[in-house]
Each structure stands twice: as structure tokens, then as C-alpha cells.
């Protein structure tokens, strides 16, 4: 049974900040958002977690292994180095969607994302060591079968991008609806999904669904471990096996 | 008439690099991709251009104002500071999609994205000063009407994210098909589109289409200038007017 | 008794890399060096350590609290994101200079800094938990009394810089010779020193020596703890007391 | 005759910011300072200038080629992305020291470095295109003869560092006093000096002086051009010739 600890990281009052006193240069906002995400990725990754950029002002991280003080350190590091602060809300759930739902509720209870008085909230509970196991996290790493040959080396880049986006949009809704799982596009033709207890048949169905719905052919490697880093690396290796075997689904266990 | 100069920036041989000799830690790949994009944003933005992360290994930039030596400098700067190199292909077109199409073709002619011998290509032509005008670039900045109130402060963050993604996926296909324009999600609830000569009615239709198709209510501010930075900043200000006036579409000229 | 764990971080084959095939743009080398250092600072600091830029291609870090796997992670993270790799050599000593000496020897035994075959060395032993105590690290934080009033707001910036440098050069030699301690300029008018068991009289003498030798008036706050972060923060607070009390030396314990 | 345009970049109110409301984590301050410097290096370097970290809260940049709007863009970019702002003061002088002196005076006239009301000053005049020539900037790139063989591969790293620092401290005072020139340590065993019209005999004397005074053997390559980048790259190539010829001084013209 999965037991996912999700931390929602939300930049405080970001919308207003980007337009006060005047709208800020877009290239600077992009640089700020990307570098803040890169730092969160390193801070969380330093302790075996995973971070997804999502909407950039709202980032979703998998933080099994990070306790309260690790969260405080991340929050303080951001506040010391950026012109904005971030609020963090942690929750544990039997499915990733449930954990993120609880984390979202907790943060919303503390105040609006655009409430100028709501700063640096840190709420929630983290998993106790005694409650952790090697089956807590399931990560599925999807990519598009031969994206380079079919798309990147053939089409106008935007048409390649549209196909990848359509495939992602379809997969994200399906995994959320059918499996309470969170799928994130991570660049190239890759989507990493934080899953509940999905079995091989479940992944076969997901791949079939996306191919039927939008014509994009996916394959997937899946890993399971105590931490996101552990599960994610196993998933990457399983995906390599898909490449070698020509299979659509490979589970690392 | 718009005259958009698009430069496609593609990381050389990235797919193989991420898995050779073994798959690399995801948090490090995310950090690398995000910081490379942030640097491209600054390098292009330093000369009034705009950069969109797209798929991260393929970035689309609007480079009216950057000549060949500016492109060489960007390419050299990346090669000096990253473990990967980038190829760049520039083209000018009467519509953004056409410019990106030509740029994509040129790059594909030089070799595959995963051809280990294809490194640091720089191809294409840049706009001559004499051919530039204040109507070359049209930028439309869309956001979701009251995203914070309707979504961010109400829903599970992933459900907010799904809605924003669905809105974006619909808008990106519509703007490409109906107007040969390139739409990019840039964080939060914002989509910036590099447009051809779209008029007010065209934007009204786009907003209506997205609302009818997926139920997401957009509004948009549009700017027109010699550079992406100029057009983009006018678009931001026009979007502020939408907020103040309660209108769906505002053109800066 | 102090027990300092020092890790020397040396970029492999850097000299040749900066000039092969041609000398590289200085601004890019500066950007690379500074950002690599910033990342090492975060990676080490994430686990309560301290990092000093030193010569940039050779960085000195205080790593009490980091075991072998933490060192491997730092090394891997650098290799995944930079065009260079780093070798790391760890040693523990009753004085900082001794620890750094042992670490330097170990690295030199493995090969030259400019040996193109020597890459990603990781050697040495780290402190076992059972051997750690709250007196392991002593950090002294020096600054110049009223640097802003006497120098920054009065002189040509280079003359201010010369005075700070002379003060630093004198202090670094004195602390190394008299106390086997390592002093590092960290910006502004601040020097942070990793010390052996120096007492209050010892610091009084150091301050007097620098004033007599080069006419620069220092004051210092000193902290002692299990980690560099702990000792360093106590030292900062003690330095604040110097400001408030008008004293030259304040010990946090 | 040299004609150096120097811009002094000073972080506003930095001392107080680092200790308010409490002293901030040193590793975060180091990360902030280093990354801010890296960004300034790229922003200035993008237009053929050079940037030196100096004291980090006070950076010295050579900005021949950057006009007022380029300075405003750099200042705005920093303000949009960092928790601090920077003031900039530009001046042109027949020697680098004179230019920096005028720039320092101008900034001091505007207010103290620790005046909380003094923010984002931008003062001074930039070189008009018509007044520029290929002899405006002279850059000398010094390094230590066989630093790796004599020091890095032999000594305790701190003793290597002390020798490099002593050599630098001696050179910086000599070049300032004898030639109104500004010398900056840039990592490894390298010192880059922004010079006035120094001839070959002048460089021979500087090298002899440092060897006599502190026993450190330097060699130097010198370049002259319209921009810092141009002069600096010529200096690097000239230094390569020192290596090949076994000479102490090589001029690129």
C-alpha cells in the first residue's frame, strides 16, 4: 500500500508581486521561477525527494523522508535568497491525490494565495520513521515511443510540442480519475507520475487509453521504494528495459 | 503585418546523455534544464527577446533584434558552462508558425536531435535592421479570470492544475490552427502567445472557443512592437486593463 | 578539544579545461566558478556544514555531520550538472590545518590536479557519530570595526578593498601560524575562521597583531558547536554583541 | 591612452539586511552573493564588459560599450530577481583608479552604503561612441609560474592559498601605486588587472617586485582593445605564449 507524503510549495502573494508597482519583465519572472524551482529540486532531492514545477507558483513535491526541520530549512533558504517567500503544507495519504488534497485544504485554511498577510506558513504532519516502508512510493516514468524519430526529427517543433502536450493532458486526467495519481510533464517527451497501488494491467490500460484517445504511443517503467529517488531511479531503469525489449510496460519488482 | 524571427534552441543529443552511462538523478536533470532555460531567458531577454521553455530540450525563442553574433555568443556561453551543447536554427516568417517550421526544417536537415555527431549547429538568417518595423511582433498575454478565487483557493492543487492545463491545451491548438500562432504556458494561470495579425474579433473568438470547449474563462491583453519585450510589456499592461474594466480583450494600440 | 572534519573539493583538470581547445571567455569562467561554489555551499549547508570559495578550483569545506554517502551525492550532483567534475578528499584532525593537510596529501597521492586521468576521486574517512561532541568545531567571525564609516563611505572602493585585503592577508597568516586555524574572506569586511582551541586571550592577541601590523581594526565573535552551522551562527550572534557592547572579542559560551 | 569606463555596483543596505531581523545563515549569504555576481558577470559580459567580485557587496565592472539603458536593464534585472537592490555609479577616466575614484565619490554623494533610504541609485556618464578607440582598455592577465607543480600538488591547500594571496596582495598594491591600475584575483592562480598605459618594462618591474617582495613568480600576458572582452581575450592568448616561450611578459600588440 502506498503512503505518499506530499508537500505543496506555494509562493506567497505572487500574482500581485509580479505586477506591483508595475508589471515586471517577463524574462526576469521566467528566470526567477525556473531558478526557484531548480533550488527546490536540489533541496528536496538532497534528501531523496522529488520536486515537480507544476505551475511554478505552486510546486508539488514528494517528501517521504523529510521531517519538519528539513521543511523549515527549505523555507528559510528560499526566504534568504529570493524576493518572495513560500508557504508549505505537508500531508500523508494512501493515495497521492488524497495527500495533495489534504495539503491543499490546510494551506487554503491558512489564507488565500493572494493574501498579503499570509506569509511563510508551514503546516501539516510528516511520516514518522516507524511508519515508513519500502512500498510507500510508486513512481511511473512514461515516455513517448520513438518521439525523436516520429516527431522531433520530422515536424515543426510546435506540432511535436502539441502532440506531447495532448498526450500529457490525456494521461494526467486519466491517472487522476482512475488511480488518484499525479502526472507531471518533466521535459522532452517524459511524464513522471506519482502513483497509488497500480498494477501492470492498470498501466496497460493507461497506455491503451492514451493511444486510443489522442494517438500518442506511450511506454512506462515503474518502480517502488521507500523514497521518491529510489522509486524514480528504479522506474528509469525499468523504462530502459522497455526500450530494449520493445515492451510497453515494465515493473521493477 | 507581423514578421517574427524565431530561433529554435535544441540541446544536442540530450536523450542519450541523460541515460549514459546510467540514467541520471531526476532532480539533477530538472535543475540542469531549468537553469539552462533561465540562462537562455536572460541571454535572449538582454536583447529584448523572449524565451519559452517548451519541452526544455527544445526551447522556442523570439529573437527579433538578435543578429548572428548575438546567437554565437549565446551558444558559446552555454557550451562554456553546461555539460551539454545546444544547436540553434533561426528563421523569419510572416507568421510565427511558419518561422518555426522553417527553423525546424533547417535543424533537421543538419542532423537528428540524437545524432552524437551533430553539435553546436548554427543556421539560418536574421532580420536586417532595414527590414524591421514596429508591427513585427504581436504578443497576446492570456490569463484565467479569477483563477485564485475559483481554483487556487478552492480545489486540490492538482485539479486546479488540470483545469489550467486543459485550458492551455485547447488554446494552443486553436491558436495554431486558426492563426498560425504559438501559445506557451508560462506559469501560474498565464499563457503567452506569439501571434500573427490577429484582430480583436479573432481574440474574442479564441476566448469563446476555449470557454465552450473546456469551460475555462480566459481574458487577454495584446501588444504590438518592434521587439518581443516591447510587445510583451504592452500586452501585460493591456491585461491589467482587462482586470480593471472587466473586459475579456484589450488591445494596446 | 576541536575535532574538525575538512573536505577539500578540487575541480579536476581545471587549468587545462579553461584553455582547451582555446582560452574560454572570462565572464563564463567566472559565472561557472561562482555558481559551482554556490551549489557546493547549498549542498554542504543543507547538512549543517560550511563551504569557503578559497581559490574556486580548490574549495575548503567543513563537513562534520556529512558521511560518505553525502559526499558521493555532492560529487554526483556536480558531475550531472557541470562541464567539469570534482574530486573530494576528507580528513579529520585535532586542528583545522592538520585536517586540511591530511586531506591535501590524500588527494595529491591520487594524482595531480592537472592529470587528465584523475577524475572524481573520493577519499578519506568521516567522523563516526559516536566520536562527535558539541566542542568539535570552533568558528570565529571577524569583521572590521566601522568599515562603512571609515572606508566604504570615504575612500575610492579599491583603496577600501586594499585595506580589507591587507587585513585579511595578515590575519590568515597569523591564525595559521599561531593557531593552526584557517581564515577565509567571505565578502564585505567579513572573515570567517575555522579554529582550533583558541581562547579569549588568543583572539585578543590576533586582533592586536593585525592592528599593529597593518592598521586594520578587527573585532570577533566566536562560537563552538557540533556543526559548522551551529558554531557559525553562535559566532554571528556573538559578533552582534561586540557591536552593542563596543568590545573587540565575544565568546558565545 | 587608455580610457576606462568603470561601473561600481554596490548592494544597497546589505550589512543591515544580512543581520535583520536576525543574522542569516552564512551558506545562504554565500549562495546569494555568488549568484548575484555570476549574474552581473553575464549581464555585463553579454555586452563585452568584465566584472570582478571584489568584496561581493561592492563589485567593480569594466563597462566600455554599455550605455545608460544597458545599466538600467542590469539594475532592473537584479531588482526583479533578488531580495536586495543595487546602486550603480559609472565614470570614465584616463586611468582605471581615477575612473573608480570618481564613481566612488558619486555614489558616496548619493548616500551611505548602509542608508536604508538610498536605493537603486544610477549615476554617472558613459563613453560616447565617437570617443571610443581600440586603445581604450588594457588588460593584463597574470598567473603563477607552475603553480600546480610548485604548490597545488605539493603543499597543504591552505599554504598554497596563502602564497597565492600574498602574491596577489603585493601585486594589487604595487599596480595601484605605480600604475593607477586595478588588480583582481579571479580564481586558481590568476589575477586580472585593468591597467593604464603600462609598457613592457613596467610589467617586467611588476613581476620582479612581487618575486623580490614575497617570493612568488608571476608571468603576464597583456592585451589592448576597445572592450574588456577583446583586451582580456588577447591577454589570455598572450599568456599562453608565455607558457610556450618560457617568457615572463608577452604583449599582444
PDB file of N, CA, C and O in Angstrom, chain D residues 47-50 134 137-139 222-237 252:
ATOM      1  N   UNK D  47      27.686  42.211 -23.112  1.00  0.00           N
ATOM      2  CA  UNK D  47      27.966  43.397 -23.910  1.00  0.00           C
ATOM      3  C   UNK D  47      29.461  43.718 -23.890  1.00  0.00           C
ATOM      4  O   UNK D  47      29.851  44.878 -23.919  1.00  0.00           O
ATOM      5  N   UNK D  48      30.245  42.630 -23.795  1.00  0.00           N
ATOM      6  CA  UNK D  48      31.702  42.765 -23.916  1.00  0.00           C
ATOM      7  C   UNK D  48      32.415  43.381 -22.718  1.00  0.00           C
ATOM      8  O   UNK D  48      33.582  43.755 -22.825  1.00  0.00           O
ATOM      9  N   UNK D  49      31.738  43.475 -21.593  1.00  0.00           N
ATOM     10  CA  UNK D  49      32.387  44.023 -20.406  1.00  0.00           C
ATOM     11  C   UNK D  49      32.979  42.925 -19.542  1.00  0.00           C
ATOM     12  O   UNK D  49      32.876  41.733 -19.869  1.00  0.00           O
ATOM     13  N   UNK D  50      33.616  43.328 -18.454  1.00  0.00           N
ATOM     14  CA  UNK D  50      34.175  42.379 -17.481  1.00  0.00           C
ATOM     15  C   UNK D  50      33.644  42.747 -16.102  1.00  0.00           C
ATOM     16  O   UNK D  50      33.417  43.920 -15.807  1.00  0.00           O
ATOM     17  N   UNK D 134      40.397  51.735 -30.105  1.00  0.00           N
ATOM     18  CA  UNK D 134      40.904  50.385 -29.851  1.00  0.00           C
ATOM     19  C   UNK D 134      42.006  50.353 -28.802  1.00  0.00           C
ATOM     20  O   UNK D 134      42.587  49.309 -28.532  1.00  0.00           O
ATOM     21  N   UNK D 137      41.156  50.152 -23.540  1.00  0.00           N
ATOM     22  CA  UNK D 137      41.316  49.245 -22.398  1.00  0.00           C
ATOM     23  C   UNK D 137      42.579  48.401 -22.527  1.00  0.00           C
ATOM     24  O   UNK D 137      42.862  47.838 -23.582  1.00  0.00           O
ATOM     25  N   UNK D 138      43.305  48.331 -21.414  1.00  0.00           N
ATOM     26  CA  UNK D 138      44.473  47.448 -21.373  1.00  0.00           C
ATOM     27  C   UNK D 138      44.239  46.460 -20.229  1.00  0.00           C
ATOM     28  O   UNK D 138      44.022  46.865 -19.083  1.00  0.00           O
ATOM     29  N   UNK D 139      44.254  45.185 -20.563  1.00  0.00           N
ATOM     30  CA  UNK D 139      44.037  44.145 -19.553  1.00  0.00           C
ATOM     31  C   UNK D 139      45.302  43.287 -19.464  1.00  0.00           C
ATOM     32  O   UNK D 139      45.850  42.863 -20.496  1.00  0.00           O
ATOM     33  N   UNK D 222      49.415  40.503 -21.913  1.00  0.00           N
ATOM     34  CA  UNK D 222      48.704  41.784 -21.933  1.00  0.00           C
ATOM     35  C   UNK D 222      48.008  42.016 -23.266  1.00  0.00           C
ATOM     36  O   UNK D 222      48.592  41.755 -24.334  1.00  0.00           O
ATOM     37  N   UNK D 223      46.779  42.527 -23.203  1.00  0.00           N
ATOM     38  CA  UNK D 223      46.022  42.820 -24.406  1.00  0.00           C
ATOM     39  C   UNK D 223      45.454  44.218 -24.363  1.00  0.00           C
ATOM     40  O   UNK D 223      45.294  44.803 -23.284  1.00  0.00           O
ATOM     41  N   UNK D 224      45.149  44.745 -25.531  1.00  0.00           N
ATOM     42  CA  UNK D 224      44.631  46.107 -25.637  1.00  0.00           C
ATOM     43  C   UNK D 224      43.536  46.104 -26.676  1.00  0.00           C
ATOM     44  O   UNK D 224      43.716  45.538 -27.778  1.00  0.00           O
ATOM     45  N   UNK D 225      42.374  46.685 -26.327  1.00  0.00           N
ATOM     46  CA  UNK D 225      41.268  46.700 -27.294  1.00  0.00           C
ATOM     47  C   UNK D 225      40.214  47.718 -26.879  1.00  0.00           C
ATOM     48  O   UNK D 225      40.344  48.420 -25.877  1.00  0.00           O
ATOM     49  N   UNK D 226      39.192  47.748 -27.672  1.00  0.00           N
ATOM     50  CA  UNK D 226      38.059  48.640 -27.473  1.00  0.00           C
ATOM     51  C   UNK D 226      37.180  48.219 -26.279  1.00  0.00           C
ATOM     52  O   UNK D 226      36.522  49.044 -25.659  1.00  0.00           O
ATOM     53  N   UNK D 227      37.168  46.906 -26.045  1.00  0.00           N
ATOM     54  CA  UNK D 227      36.329  46.385 -24.966  1.00  0.00           C
ATOM     55  C   UNK D 227      37.152  45.517 -24.026  1.00  0.00           C
ATOM     56  O   UNK D 227      38.232  45.025 -24.397  1.00  0.00           O
ATOM     57  N   UNK D 228      36.624  45.306 -22.818  1.00  0.00           N
ATOM     58  CA  UNK D 228      37.302  44.454 -21.842  1.00  0.00           C
ATOM     59  C   UNK D 228      37.410  43.026 -22.366  1.00  0.00           C
ATOM     60  O   UNK D 228      38.448  42.379 -22.241  1.00  0.00           O
ATOM     61  N   UNK D 229      36.345  42.536 -22.988  1.00  0.00           N
ATOM     62  CA  UNK D 229      36.350  41.180 -23.528  1.00  0.00           C
ATOM     63  C   UNK D 229      37.461  41.030 -24.580  1.00  0.00           C
ATOM     64  O   UNK D 229      38.203  40.052 -24.572  1.00  0.00           O
ATOM     65  N   UNK D 230      37.548  42.013 -25.460  1.00  0.00           N
ATOM     66  CA  UNK D 230      38.562  41.966 -26.503  1.00  0.00           C
ATOM     67  C   UNK D 230      39.973  41.992 -25.937  1.00  0.00           C
ATOM     68  O   UNK D 230      40.824  41.167 -26.276  1.00  0.00           O
ATOM     69  N   UNK D 231      40.226  42.943 -25.031  1.00  0.00           N
ATOM     70  CA  UNK D 231      41.548  43.065 -24.430  1.00  0.00           C
ATOM     71  C   UNK D 231      41.860  41.837 -23.575  1.00  0.00           C
ATOM     72  O   UNK D 231      42.986  41.322 -23.584  1.00  0.00           O
ATOM     73  N   UNK D 232      40.877  41.363 -22.842  1.00  0.00           N
ATOM     74  CA  UNK D 232      41.070  40.224 -21.954  1.00  0.00           C
ATOM     75  C   UNK D 232      41.376  38.935 -22.696  1.00  0.00           C
ATOM     76  O   UNK D 232      42.216  38.135 -22.262  1.00  0.00           O
ATOM     77  N   UNK D 233      40.711  38.727 -23.805  1.00  0.00           N
ATOM     78  CA  UNK D 233      40.969  37.509 -24.582  1.00  0.00           C
ATOM     79  C   UNK D 233      42.354  37.569 -25.218  1.00  0.00           C
ATOM     80  O   UNK D 233      43.081  36.571 -25.243  1.00  0.00           O
ATOM     81  N   UNK D 234      42.736  38.742 -25.703  1.00  0.00           N
ATOM     82  CA  UNK D 234      44.100  38.891 -26.248  1.00  0.00           C
ATOM     83  C   UNK D 234      45.127  38.630 -25.151  1.00  0.00           C
ATOM     84  O   UNK D 234      46.174  38.020 -25.393  1.00  0.00           O
ATOM     85  N   UNK D 235      44.828  39.088 -23.947  1.00  0.00           N
ATOM     86  CA  UNK D 235      45.741  38.876 -22.819  1.00  0.00           C
ATOM     87  C   UNK D 235      45.877  37.383 -22.518  1.00  0.00           C
ATOM     88  O   UNK D 235      46.968  36.883 -22.236  1.00  0.00           O
ATOM     89  N   UNK D 236      44.767  36.647 -22.574  1.00  0.00           N
ATOM     90  CA  UNK D 236      44.826  35.203 -22.324  1.00  0.00           C
ATOM     91  C   UNK D 236      45.730  34.516 -23.344  1.00  0.00           C
ATOM     92  O   UNK D 236      46.522  33.637 -23.003  1.00  0.00           O
ATOM     93  N   UNK D 237      45.570  34.899 -24.598  1.00  0.00           N
ATOM     94  CA  UNK D 237      46.396  34.289 -25.643  1.00  0.00           C
ATOM     95  C   UNK D 237      47.858  34.637 -25.444  1.00  0.00           C
ATOM     96  O   UNK D 237      48.741  33.786 -25.649  1.00  0.00           O
ATOM     97  N   UNK D 252      50.255  41.532 -26.506  1.00  0.00           N
ATOM     98  CA  UNK D 252      49.546  41.049 -27.695  1.00  0.00           C
ATOM     99  C   UNK D 252      49.654  41.985 -28.896  1.00  0.00           C
ATOM    100  O   UNK D 252      49.267  41.631 -29.986  1.00  0.00           O
TER     101      UNK D 252
END
